[in-house]
PDB file of C-alpha atoms in Angstrom:
ATOM      1  CA  MET A   1       0.000   0.000   0.000  1.00  0.00           C
ATOM      2  CA  SER A   2       1.450   3.230  -1.011  1.00  0.00           C
ATOM      3  CA  ARG A   3       0.291   6.311   0.650  1.00  0.00           C
ATOM      4  CA  GLU A   4       0.401   9.552  -1.274  1.00  0.00           C
ATOM      5  CA  GLN A   5       1.676  12.393   0.847  1.00  0.00           C
ATOM      6  CA  ARG A   6      -0.127  15.654   0.459  1.00  0.00           C
ATOM      7  CA  PRO A   7       1.882  18.881   0.706  1.00  0.00           C
ATOM      8  CA  ASN A   8       1.445  20.829   3.879  1.00  0.00           C
ATOM      9  CA  PRO A   9       0.091  24.303   2.942  1.00  0.00           C
ATOM     10  CA  ARG A  10       1.885  25.878   5.901  1.00  0.00           C
ATOM     11  CA  LEU A  11       5.221  25.014   4.293  1.00  0.00           C
ATOM     12  CA  ASN A  12       4.311  27.136   1.283  1.00  0.00           C
ATOM     13  CA  GLU A  13       3.439  30.281   3.206  1.00  0.00           C
ATOM     14  CA  ASP A  14       5.675  33.324   2.975  1.00  0.00           C
ATOM     15  CA  LEU A  15       7.572  34.110   6.117  1.00  0.00           C
ATOM     16  CA  LEU A  16       6.876  37.497   7.611  1.00  0.00           C
ATOM     17  CA  PHE A  17       9.642  39.632   9.013  1.00  0.00           C
ATOM     18  CA  ASN A  18       8.664  42.375  11.388  1.00  0.00           C
ATOM     19  CA  ALA A  19      11.514  44.522  12.600  1.00  0.00           C
ATOM     20  CA  ALA A  20      11.241  45.022  16.313  1.00  0.00           C
ATOM     21  CA  PRO A  21      12.545  48.261  17.741  1.00  0.00           C
ATOM     22  CA  GLY A  22      14.930  47.990  20.583  1.00  0.00           C
ATOM     23  CA  GLY A  23      18.496  47.401  21.470  1.00  0.00           C
ATOM     24  CA  PRO A  24      20.725  49.861  23.199  1.00  0.00           C
ATOM     25  CA  PRO A  25      20.798  53.451  21.983  1.00  0.00           C
ATOM     26  CA  ARG A  26      23.692  54.208  19.649  1.00  0.00           C
ATOM     27  CA  TYR A  27      25.206  57.324  18.157  1.00  0.00           C
ATOM     28  CA  SER A  28      25.006  57.530  14.386  1.00  0.00           C
ATOM     29  CA  ARG A  29      28.126  56.168  12.660  1.00  0.00           C
ATOM     30  CA  LEU A  30      27.846  58.680   9.823  1.00  0.00           C
ATOM     31  CA  SER A  31      28.761  62.340   9.659  1.00  0.00           C
ATOM     32  CA  ASN A  32      29.844  64.349   6.646  1.00  0.00           C
ATOM     33  CA  ARG A  33      30.225  67.443   8.815  1.00  0.00           C
ATOM     34  CA  PRO A  34      33.375  68.449  10.688  1.00  0.00           C
ATOM     35  CA  VAL A  35      34.103  66.154  13.628  1.00  0.00           C
ATOM     36  CA  GLN A  36      36.244  66.455  16.714  1.00  0.00           C
ATOM     37  CA  TYR A  37      38.502  63.534  17.486  1.00  0.00           C
ATOM     38  CA  LEU A  38      40.898  62.221  20.126  1.00  0.00           C
ATOM     39  CA  THR A  39      44.002  60.104  19.724  1.00  0.00           C
ATOM     40  CA  VAL A  40      44.275  57.067  21.998  1.00  0.00           C
ATOM     41  CA  VAL A  41      47.566  55.255  22.632  1.00  0.00           C
ATOM     42  CA  ASP A  42      48.640  52.108  24.436  1.00  0.00           C
ATOM     43  CA  ARG A  43      51.011  52.094  27.400  1.00  0.00           C
ATOM     44  CA  HIS A  44      53.974  52.151  24.995  1.00  0.00           C
ATOM     45  CA  GLY A  45      52.725  55.285  23.249  1.00  0.00           C
ATOM     46  CA  GLN A  46      51.612  53.505  20.063  1.00  0.00           C
ATOM     47  CA  VAL A  47      48.404  54.874  18.527  1.00  0.00           C
ATOM     48  CA  ILE A  48      45.644  52.292  18.814  1.00  0.00           C
ATOM     49  CA  GLY A  49      42.780  54.391  17.477  1.00  0.00           C
ATOM     50  CA  TYR A  50      40.671  57.515  17.446  1.00  0.00           C
ATOM     51  CA  ALA A  51      37.369  58.498  19.027  1.00  0.00           C
ATOM     52  CA  TRP A  52      35.398  61.065  17.004  1.00  0.00           C
ATOM     53  CA  ALA A  53      32.149  62.995  17.488  1.00  0.00           C
ATOM     54  CA  ASN A  54      29.744  65.472  15.895  1.00  0.00           C
ATOM     55  CA  ASP A  55      26.793  66.885  17.838  1.00  0.00           C
ATOM     56  CA  GLU A  56      24.771  68.108  14.839  1.00  0.00           C
ATOM     57  CA  ASP A  57      24.418  64.563  13.481  1.00  0.00           C
ATOM     58  CA  ASP A  58      24.329  62.954  16.946  1.00  0.00           C
ATOM     59  CA  ALA A  59      27.238  60.904  15.633  1.00  0.00           C
ATOM     60  CA  ALA A  60      30.282  59.371  17.257  1.00  0.00           C
ATOM     61  CA  GLY A  61      32.530  56.407  16.773  1.00  0.00           C
ATOM     62  CA  TRP A  62      35.665  54.534  17.627  1.00  0.00           C
ATOM     63  CA  VAL A  63      38.126  53.799  14.815  1.00  0.00           C
ATOM     64  CA  ILE A  64      40.790  51.211  15.491  1.00  0.00           C
ATOM     65  CA  ARG A  65      44.186  51.131  13.776  1.00  0.00           C
ATOM     66  CA  LYS A  66      44.053  47.701  12.169  1.00  0.00           C
ATOM     67  CA  ALA A  67      47.841  47.662  11.881  1.00  0.00           C
ATOM     68  CA  GLY A  68      47.968  47.160  15.651  1.00  0.00           C
ATOM     69  CA  GLY A  69      46.674  43.595  15.494  1.00  0.00           C
ATOM     70  CA  HIS A  70      44.474  41.676  17.908  1.00  0.00           C
ATOM     71  CA  GLU A  71      45.790  43.301  21.071  1.00  0.00           C
ATOM     72  CA  VAL A  72      44.763  46.710  19.756  1.00  0.00           C
ATOM     73  CA  PHE A  73      41.296  45.394  18.995  1.00  0.00           C
ATOM     74  CA  ASN A  74      40.895  44.266  22.603  1.00  0.00           C
ATOM     75  CA  GLU A  75      42.259  47.541  23.980  1.00  0.00           C
ATOM     76  CA  GLY A  76      40.010  49.550  21.674  1.00  0.00           C
ATOM     77  CA  SER A  77      36.820  47.851  22.776  1.00  0.00           C
ATOM     78  CA  VAL A  78      37.075  49.787  26.046  1.00  0.00           C
ATOM     79  CA  TRP A  79      36.787  53.072  24.127  1.00  0.00           C
ATOM     80  CA  ALA A  80      33.855  51.883  22.032  1.00  0.00           C
ATOM     81  CA  ILE A  81      32.058  50.859  25.229  1.00  0.00           C
ATOM     82  CA  LYS A  82      32.659  54.323  26.694  1.00  0.00           C
ATOM     83  CA  LEU A  83      30.820  55.814  23.701  1.00  0.00           C
ATOM     84  CA  HIS A  84      27.936  53.329  24.044  1.00  0.00           C
ATOM     85  CA  ASP A  85      27.624  54.094  27.742  1.00  0.00           C
ATOM     86  CA  ALA A  86      27.638  57.853  27.122  1.00  0.00           C
ATOM     87  CA  LYS A  87      24.821  57.547  24.589  1.00  0.00           C
ATOM     88  CA  ALA A  88      22.808  55.398  26.987  1.00  0.00           C
ATOM     89  CA  ARG A  89      23.125  58.202  29.563  1.00  0.00           C
ATOM     90  CA  GLY A  90      21.899  60.765  27.012  1.00  0.00           C
ATOM     91  CA  ILE A  91      25.186  62.621  26.664  1.00  0.00           C
ATOM     92  CA  VAL A  92      25.836  64.557  23.445  1.00  0.00           C
ATOM     93  CA  PRO A  93      28.742  63.154  21.407  1.00  0.00           C
ATOM     94  CA  THR A  94      31.323  65.878  22.039  1.00  0.00           C
ATOM     95  CA  ALA A  95      30.576  65.750  25.775  1.00  0.00           C
ATOM     96  CA  ALA A  96      31.408  62.033  25.583  1.00  0.00           C
ATOM     97  CA  LEU A  97      34.838  62.977  24.213  1.00  0.00           C
ATOM     98  CA  THR A  98      35.264  65.469  27.053  1.00  0.00           C
ATOM     99  CA  GLU A  99      34.497  62.687  29.545  1.00  0.00           C
ATOM    100  CA  MET A 100      37.081  60.478  27.870  1.00  0.00           C
ATOM    101  CA  ILE A 101      39.688  63.196  28.293  1.00  0.00           C
ATOM    102  CA  GLN A 102      38.778  63.810  31.945  1.00  0.00           C
ATOM    103  CA  GLU A 103      38.692  60.123  32.865  1.00  0.00           C
ATOM    104  CA  SER A 104      41.802  59.123  30.938  1.00  0.00           C
ATOM    105  CA  ASP A 105      44.601  57.728  33.091  1.00  0.00           C
ATOM    106  CA  PRO A 106      48.120  57.305  31.615  1.00  0.00           C
ATOM    107  CA  THR A 107      48.740  54.390  33.997  1.00  0.00           C
ATOM    108  CA  ASN A 108      45.997  52.341  32.286  1.00  0.00           C
ATOM    109  CA  SER A 109      46.715  50.041  29.379  1.00  0.00           C
ATOM    110  CA  SER A 110      45.456  52.752  27.007  1.00  0.00           C
ATOM    111  CA  HIS A 111      44.739  56.449  27.384  1.00  0.00           C
ATOM    112  CA  VAL A 112      43.930  59.667  25.536  1.00  0.00           C
ATOM    113  CA  VAL A 113      46.942  61.622  24.346  1.00  0.00           C
ATOM    114  CA  PRO A 114      46.881  64.918  26.292  1.00  0.00           C
ATOM    115  CA  ARG A 115      45.797  67.915  24.191  1.00  0.00           C
ATOM    116  CA  SER A 116      45.040  65.654  21.205  1.00  0.00           C
ATOM    117  CA  LEU A 117      41.472  66.937  20.708  1.00  0.00           C
ATOM    118  CA  THR A 118      41.413  68.255  17.160  1.00  0.00           C
ATOM    119  CA  GLU A 119      39.076  68.625  14.183  1.00  0.00           C
ATOM    120  CA  ALA A 120      38.751  66.707  10.922  1.00  0.00           C
ATOM    121  CA  PRO A 121      36.550  67.524   7.906  1.00  0.00           C
ATOM    122  CA  ASN A 122      34.341  64.460   8.553  1.00  0.00           C
ATOM    123  CA  ALA A 123      34.276  60.961  10.034  1.00  0.00           C
ATOM    124  CA  ASP A 124      35.756  59.403   6.891  1.00  0.00           C
ATOM    125  CA  ALA A 125      38.859  61.578   7.301  1.00  0.00           C
ATOM    126  CA  VAL A 126      39.381  60.053  10.763  1.00  0.00           C
ATOM    127  CA  ARG A 127      38.879  56.553   9.341  1.00  0.00           C
ATOM    128  CA  ARG A 128      41.539  57.269   6.683  1.00  0.00           C
ATOM    129  CA  LEU A 129      43.881  58.640   9.338  1.00  0.00           C
ATOM    130  CA  ALA A 130      43.565  55.391  11.293  1.00  0.00           C
ATOM    131  CA  ASN A 131      43.821  53.104   8.276  1.00  0.00           C
ATOM    132  CA  PRO A 132      45.395  54.728   5.231  1.00  0.00           C
ATOM    133  CA  GLU A 133      45.108  52.598   2.128  1.00  0.00           C
TER     134      GLU A 133
END
């Protein structure tokens, strides 16, 4: 006895995708306006990356120097987390940079270079500074 199997209509239905809002608040990663940025170094004085910000676009980011390898990636995550925490507390991006300067400690494994706050034409300029091609 052979039994003919009928197709299950549920297997032919389209799947629906409904984006659910949520997740932690984040600064925008895009800004074509002038940005302020900080230089961050490791305990040996090697640049590991740059933190940048622009209040008009509510944008900020951490850019790692890929040439530094895996250790730099681990060190840099601390600075990215500082930006995430600042946004969660409702702090404007440039105020987050100010906090980074004030809280920076040269005895830590990485720190902000004193008086390194400067301006770049946009976020992409900071990305190119960190990782020239």
